[in-house]
Amino acid sequence: KKYIWITKIRILRCTLYHYRIILKLNKAKGKITHWDYFHVNRETGYTQNHVFRVKFTSGKDKGKTLIMQVTYSDLKNKRVFISGGGSGIGATIVEYFCEQKSEVYFIDIDIKSSNKLIKKIKKNGLRVPKCIECNILDVKKLQNIIKDIVSKKGAIHCLINSAANDDRHTTEQVDEKYWENRMGINLKHYFFAAQAVVKGMKKIKSGSIVNLSSVSWMLGEGDKVVYETAKSAVVGLTRTFAQEFG
């Protein structure tokens, strides 16, 4: 008996009118021979991007994963700036925007992982992003990098504040130096990166600022109090930005 495992569905934008998926399996070889799917945002009319990772469990392609997707036409050539894009969640965000042929810039201190990511993206034939080494604790350098991109290329269309550090700790272990460091990594740079891009966004009357928070502060996990404090503050920061800029 043949099976297809749909292991991940990613929806970049919500409010779907409907979608349909038809997968036909060639039973002799365990391969997908046809698929037909569509999904439409009833507010914008844009086709949405679902990604289906389908794992073959038999045939010569056993163990391989097939990725099926469509593209967002409105993301092509949009300038995207991502913090912490060299690894983890940030790297995944970088890769997906490159799939959409966006003009991607990302910063990280881990150049080894960043170069590995760029090599992978090149190998997959995607639009290659630009990595700039930057410690997000250096706010002046962070803002200068953004301003340099804006002056040479134009306004940033999408800012994604992703960089963070969720090292575990207890209240007793926290001193003032640790507090300031973790607030700088998990909160402070969000504000100053947004400050650097918002003028350009206002000029083109368009833009998105995405601040990654965490459910950990809502769950009250209790093993990283400073991180959870910062991540709860990200929600307040984002709501205030929405009122001021929206």
Short mmCIF file of C-alpha atoms in Angstrom, two decimals:
data_model
loop_
_atom_site.label_atom_id
_atom_site.label_comp_id
_atom_site.label_asym_id
_atom_site.label_seq_id
_atom_site.Cartn_x
_atom_site.Cartn_y
_atom_site.Cartn_z
CA LYS A 1 0.00 0.00 0.00
CA LYS A 2 1.34 3.41 -0.99
CA TYR A 3 1.17 6.51 1.17
CA ILE A 4 1.91 10.20 0.69
CA TRP A 5 2.86 12.21 3.78
CA ILE A 6 2.13 15.92 3.66
CA THR A 7 4.58 17.02 6.33
CA LYS A 8 4.26 20.78 6.24
CA ILE A 9 1.82 23.36 4.99
CA ARG A 10 2.99 26.95 5.09
CA ILE A 11 0.61 29.84 4.53
CA LEU A 12 2.39 33.18 4.14
CA ARG A 13 -0.83 35.17 4.01
CA CYS A 14 -4.23 34.41 5.41
CA THR A 15 -7.90 34.94 4.52
CA LEU A 16 -8.25 32.23 1.90
CA TYR A 17 -11.37 31.98 -0.21
CA HIS A 18 -10.80 28.35 -1.04
CA TYR A 19 -8.15 25.89 -2.08
CA ARG A 20 -8.13 22.52 -3.76
CA ILE A 21 -5.48 19.85 -3.85
CA ILE A 22 -5.43 16.82 -6.11
CA LEU A 23 -2.56 14.39 -5.86
CA LYS A 24 -2.37 11.35 -8.06
CA LEU A 25 0.07 8.58 -7.29
CA ASN A 26 1.63 6.30 -9.85
CA LYS A 27 1.25 3.05 -7.91
CA ALA A 28 3.84 1.22 -9.95
CA LYS A 29 6.72 3.52 -9.04
CA GLY A 30 5.41 5.36 -6.01
CA LYS A 31 5.73 8.73 -7.75
CA ILE A 32 3.38 11.68 -7.97
CA THR A 33 2.37 12.14 -11.61
CA HIS A 34 -0.01 15.09 -11.29
CA TRP A 35 -1.09 17.79 -8.89
CA ASP A 36 -3.61 20.57 -9.20
CA TYR A 37 -4.13 23.15 -6.48
CA PHE A 38 -5.19 26.75 -6.16
CA HIS A 39 -5.90 29.22 -3.39
CA VAL A 40 -7.11 32.79 -3.70
CA ASN A 41 -7.13 35.66 -1.24
CA ARG A 42 -10.59 37.17 -1.63
CA GLU A 43 -9.39 40.55 -0.35
CA THR A 44 -6.47 41.03 -2.76
CA GLY A 45 -7.11 38.50 -5.51
CA TYR A 46 -3.53 37.24 -5.25
CA THR A 47 -2.78 33.56 -5.53
CA GLN A 48 -1.46 32.37 -2.19
CA ASN A 49 1.67 30.35 -1.52
CA HIS A 50 1.11 27.01 0.18
CA VAL A 51 4.10 24.73 0.36
CA PHE A 52 3.47 21.02 0.47
CA ARG A 53 6.37 18.74 1.29
CA VAL A 54 5.46 15.29 0.06
CA LYS A 55 7.61 12.35 1.08
CA PHE A 56 7.82 9.28 -1.13
CA THR A 57 7.56 6.03 0.82
CA SER A 58 8.17 3.65 -2.07
CA GLY A 59 9.64 3.38 -5.53
CA LYS A 60 13.01 4.64 -6.74
CA ASP A 61 12.41 8.02 -5.08
CA LYS A 62 11.79 6.49 -1.65
CA GLY A 63 12.93 8.83 1.09
CA LYS A 64 13.01 11.89 -1.16
CA THR A 65 10.84 14.95 -0.56
CA LEU A 66 9.00 16.84 -3.26
CA ILE A 67 8.25 20.52 -2.68
CA MET A 68 5.29 21.98 -4.53
CA GLN A 69 4.58 25.70 -4.50
CA VAL A 70 3.34 28.73 -6.35
CA THR A 71 4.68 32.25 -6.05
CA TYR A 72 3.54 35.60 -4.74
CA SER A 73 3.90 37.97 -7.68
CA ASP A 74 3.76 40.96 -5.31
CA LEU A 75 6.92 39.85 -3.46
CA LYS A 76 9.13 39.77 -6.54
CA ASN A 77 11.92 42.38 -6.36
CA LYS A 78 10.70 43.70 -3.01
CA ARG A 79 13.53 44.75 -0.70
CA VAL A 80 13.54 42.69 2.48
CA PHE A 81 15.79 43.22 5.50
CA ILE A 82 16.11 40.41 8.04
CA SER A 83 18.05 40.38 11.31
CA GLY A 84 19.55 37.10 12.47
CA GLY A 85 19.16 35.59 9.00
CA GLY A 86 22.17 33.27 9.10
CA SER A 87 20.61 30.37 10.98
CA GLY A 88 17.47 29.05 12.62
CA ILE A 89 14.12 30.73 11.94
CA GLY A 90 15.83 33.70 10.31
CA ALA A 91 17.58 31.47 7.76
CA THR A 92 14.28 29.84 6.82
CA ILE A 93 12.74 33.28 6.30
CA VAL A 94 15.68 34.31 4.10
CA GLU A 95 15.35 31.17 2.00
CA TYR A 96 11.61 31.53 1.47
CA PHE A 97 11.89 35.17 0.39
CA CYS A 98 14.64 34.18 -2.04
CA GLU A 99 12.21 31.61 -3.48
CA GLN A 100 9.87 34.53 -4.13
CA LYS A 101 12.67 36.39 -5.98
CA SER A 102 12.74 39.16 -3.42
CA GLU A 103 15.80 41.38 -2.99
CA VAL A 104 16.99 40.06 0.36
CA TYR A 105 19.51 41.57 2.78
CA PHE A 106 20.25 39.97 6.12
CA ILE A 107 22.60 40.56 9.02
CA ASP A 108 24.23 38.09 11.39
CA ILE A 109 27.38 37.59 13.44
CA ASP A 110 27.65 33.94 12.43
CA ILE A 111 29.34 34.34 9.05
CA LYS A 112 30.10 30.62 8.72
CA SER A 113 26.42 29.67 8.92
CA SER A 114 25.48 32.63 6.72
CA ASN A 115 27.88 31.55 3.97
CA LYS A 116 26.58 28.00 4.21
CA LEU A 117 23.04 29.31 3.74
CA ILE A 118 24.03 31.40 0.72
CA LYS A 119 25.77 28.39 -0.81
CA LYS A 120 22.60 26.33 -0.36
CA ILE A 121 20.45 29.05 -1.94
CA LYS A 122 22.80 29.31 -4.93
CA LYS A 123 22.73 25.53 -5.37
CA ASN A 124 18.93 25.60 -5.43
CA GLY A 125 18.99 28.22 -8.18
CA LEU A 126 17.25 30.89 -6.13
CA ARG A 127 17.87 34.62 -6.06
CA VAL A 128 20.99 35.13 -3.94
CA PRO A 129 20.69 37.32 -0.82
CA LYS A 130 23.33 39.65 0.55
CA CYS A 131 24.74 39.00 4.01
CA ILE A 132 26.24 41.81 6.07
CA GLU A 133 28.13 41.06 9.25
CA CYS A 134 26.65 42.99 12.15
CA ASN A 135 26.22 42.59 15.88
CA ILE A 136 22.68 43.77 16.64
CA LEU A 137 23.92 45.24 19.92
CA ASP A 138 25.72 47.85 17.83
CA VAL A 139 22.65 49.97 17.10
CA LYS A 140 24.57 52.67 15.24
CA LYS A 141 26.07 50.14 12.82
CA LEU A 142 22.69 48.45 12.36
CA GLN A 143 21.01 51.72 11.44
CA ASN A 144 23.87 52.77 9.16
CA ILE A 145 23.61 49.47 7.25
CA ILE A 146 19.90 50.04 6.69
CA LYS A 147 20.42 53.67 5.71
CA ASP A 148 23.12 52.64 3.23
CA ILE A 149 20.77 50.15 1.56
CA VAL A 150 18.01 52.74 1.39
CA SER A 151 20.29 55.42 -0.09
CA LYS A 152 21.68 53.07 -2.77
CA LYS A 153 18.71 50.84 -3.58
CA GLY A 154 15.59 52.56 -2.24
CA ALA A 155 13.19 52.06 0.65
CA ILE A 156 12.94 48.76 2.50
CA HIS A 157 9.59 47.15 1.69
CA CYS A 158 9.70 44.59 4.49
CA LEU A 159 11.62 44.55 7.77
CA ILE A 160 11.72 41.31 9.72
CA ASN A 161 13.17 41.52 13.22
CA SER A 162 14.12 37.92 13.90
CA ALA A 163 17.41 37.87 15.83
CA ALA A 164 17.07 36.65 19.41
CA ASN A 165 18.70 34.56 22.14
CA ASP A 166 16.66 32.27 24.36
CA ASP A 167 19.38 30.83 26.59
CA ARG A 168 17.87 29.31 29.73
CA HIS A 169 18.45 31.06 33.06
CA THR A 170 16.92 31.61 36.49
CA THR A 171 16.13 34.88 38.25
CA GLU A 172 19.02 34.30 40.67
CA GLN A 173 21.50 34.08 37.80
CA VAL A 174 20.59 37.46 36.31
CA ASP A 175 22.74 40.49 37.00
CA GLU A 176 22.48 43.97 35.46
CA LYS A 177 24.97 43.18 32.69
CA TYR A 178 23.06 40.05 31.63
CA TRP A 179 19.74 41.93 31.74
CA GLU A 180 21.02 44.72 29.50
CA ASN A 181 22.58 42.25 27.07
CA ARG A 182 19.43 40.15 26.67
CA MET A 183 17.17 43.17 26.36
CA GLY A 184 19.50 44.50 23.67
CA ILE A 185 19.35 41.23 21.74
CA ASN A 186 15.66 40.42 22.19
CA LEU A 187 14.02 43.86 22.14
CA LYS A 188 16.16 46.96 21.65
CA HIS A 189 17.24 46.35 18.05
CA TYR A 190 13.61 45.81 17.00
CA PHE A 191 12.85 49.43 17.82
CA PHE A 192 15.92 50.95 16.20
CA ALA A 193 15.68 48.85 13.03
CA ALA A 194 12.06 49.96 12.64
CA GLN A 195 13.09 53.56 13.27
CA ALA A 196 15.59 53.29 10.41
CA VAL A 197 13.13 51.91 7.82
CA VAL A 198 9.90 53.73 8.60
CA LYS A 199 10.80 57.02 6.90
CA GLY A 200 11.33 55.24 3.58
CA MET A 201 8.13 53.24 4.01
CA LYS A 202 6.16 56.41 4.58
CA LYS A 203 7.69 57.92 1.46
CA ILE A 204 6.54 55.03 -0.75
CA LYS A 205 3.31 54.71 1.26
CA SER A 206 3.87 51.01 1.71
CA GLY A 207 5.75 48.59 3.92
CA SER A 208 5.63 45.81 6.48
CA ILE A 209 7.40 45.54 9.82
CA VAL A 210 7.35 42.02 11.24
CA ASN A 211 8.49 41.56 14.84
CA LEU A 212 8.98 37.97 15.96
CA SER A 213 7.78 37.41 19.51
CA SER A 214 7.29 34.08 21.32
CA VAL A 215 4.48 32.14 22.98
CA SER A 216 6.82 31.37 25.88
CA TRP A 217 5.79 34.44 27.88
CA MET A 218 2.10 33.50 27.53
CA LEU A 219 2.80 29.94 28.63
CA GLY A 220 4.89 31.16 31.56
CA GLU A 221 7.58 28.53 31.03
CA GLY A 222 9.67 30.00 33.85
CA ASP A 223 13.12 29.00 32.63
CA LYS A 224 14.14 32.22 30.84
CA VAL A 225 12.57 35.16 32.61
CA VAL A 226 14.51 37.94 30.86
CA TYR A 227 13.83 36.48 27.42
CA GLU A 228 10.12 36.13 28.16
CA THR A 229 9.96 39.67 29.51
CA ALA A 230 11.53 41.01 26.32
CA LYS A 231 9.28 38.93 24.07
CA SER A 232 6.14 40.12 25.84
CA ALA A 233 7.38 43.68 25.32
CA VAL A 234 7.72 42.97 21.58
CA VAL A 235 3.94 42.56 21.42
CA GLY A 236 3.40 45.94 23.08
CA LEU A 237 5.99 47.53 20.80
CA THR A 238 4.33 46.11 17.70
CA ARG A 239 0.87 47.31 18.72
CA THR A 240 2.22 50.78 19.39
CA PHE A 241 3.96 50.84 16.01
CA ALA A 242 0.67 49.82 14.38
CA GLN A 243 -1.13 52.76 16.02
CA GLU A 244 1.61 55.26 15.19
CA PHE A 245 2.48 54.14 11.66
CA GLY A 246 -0.66 52.28 10.54
#
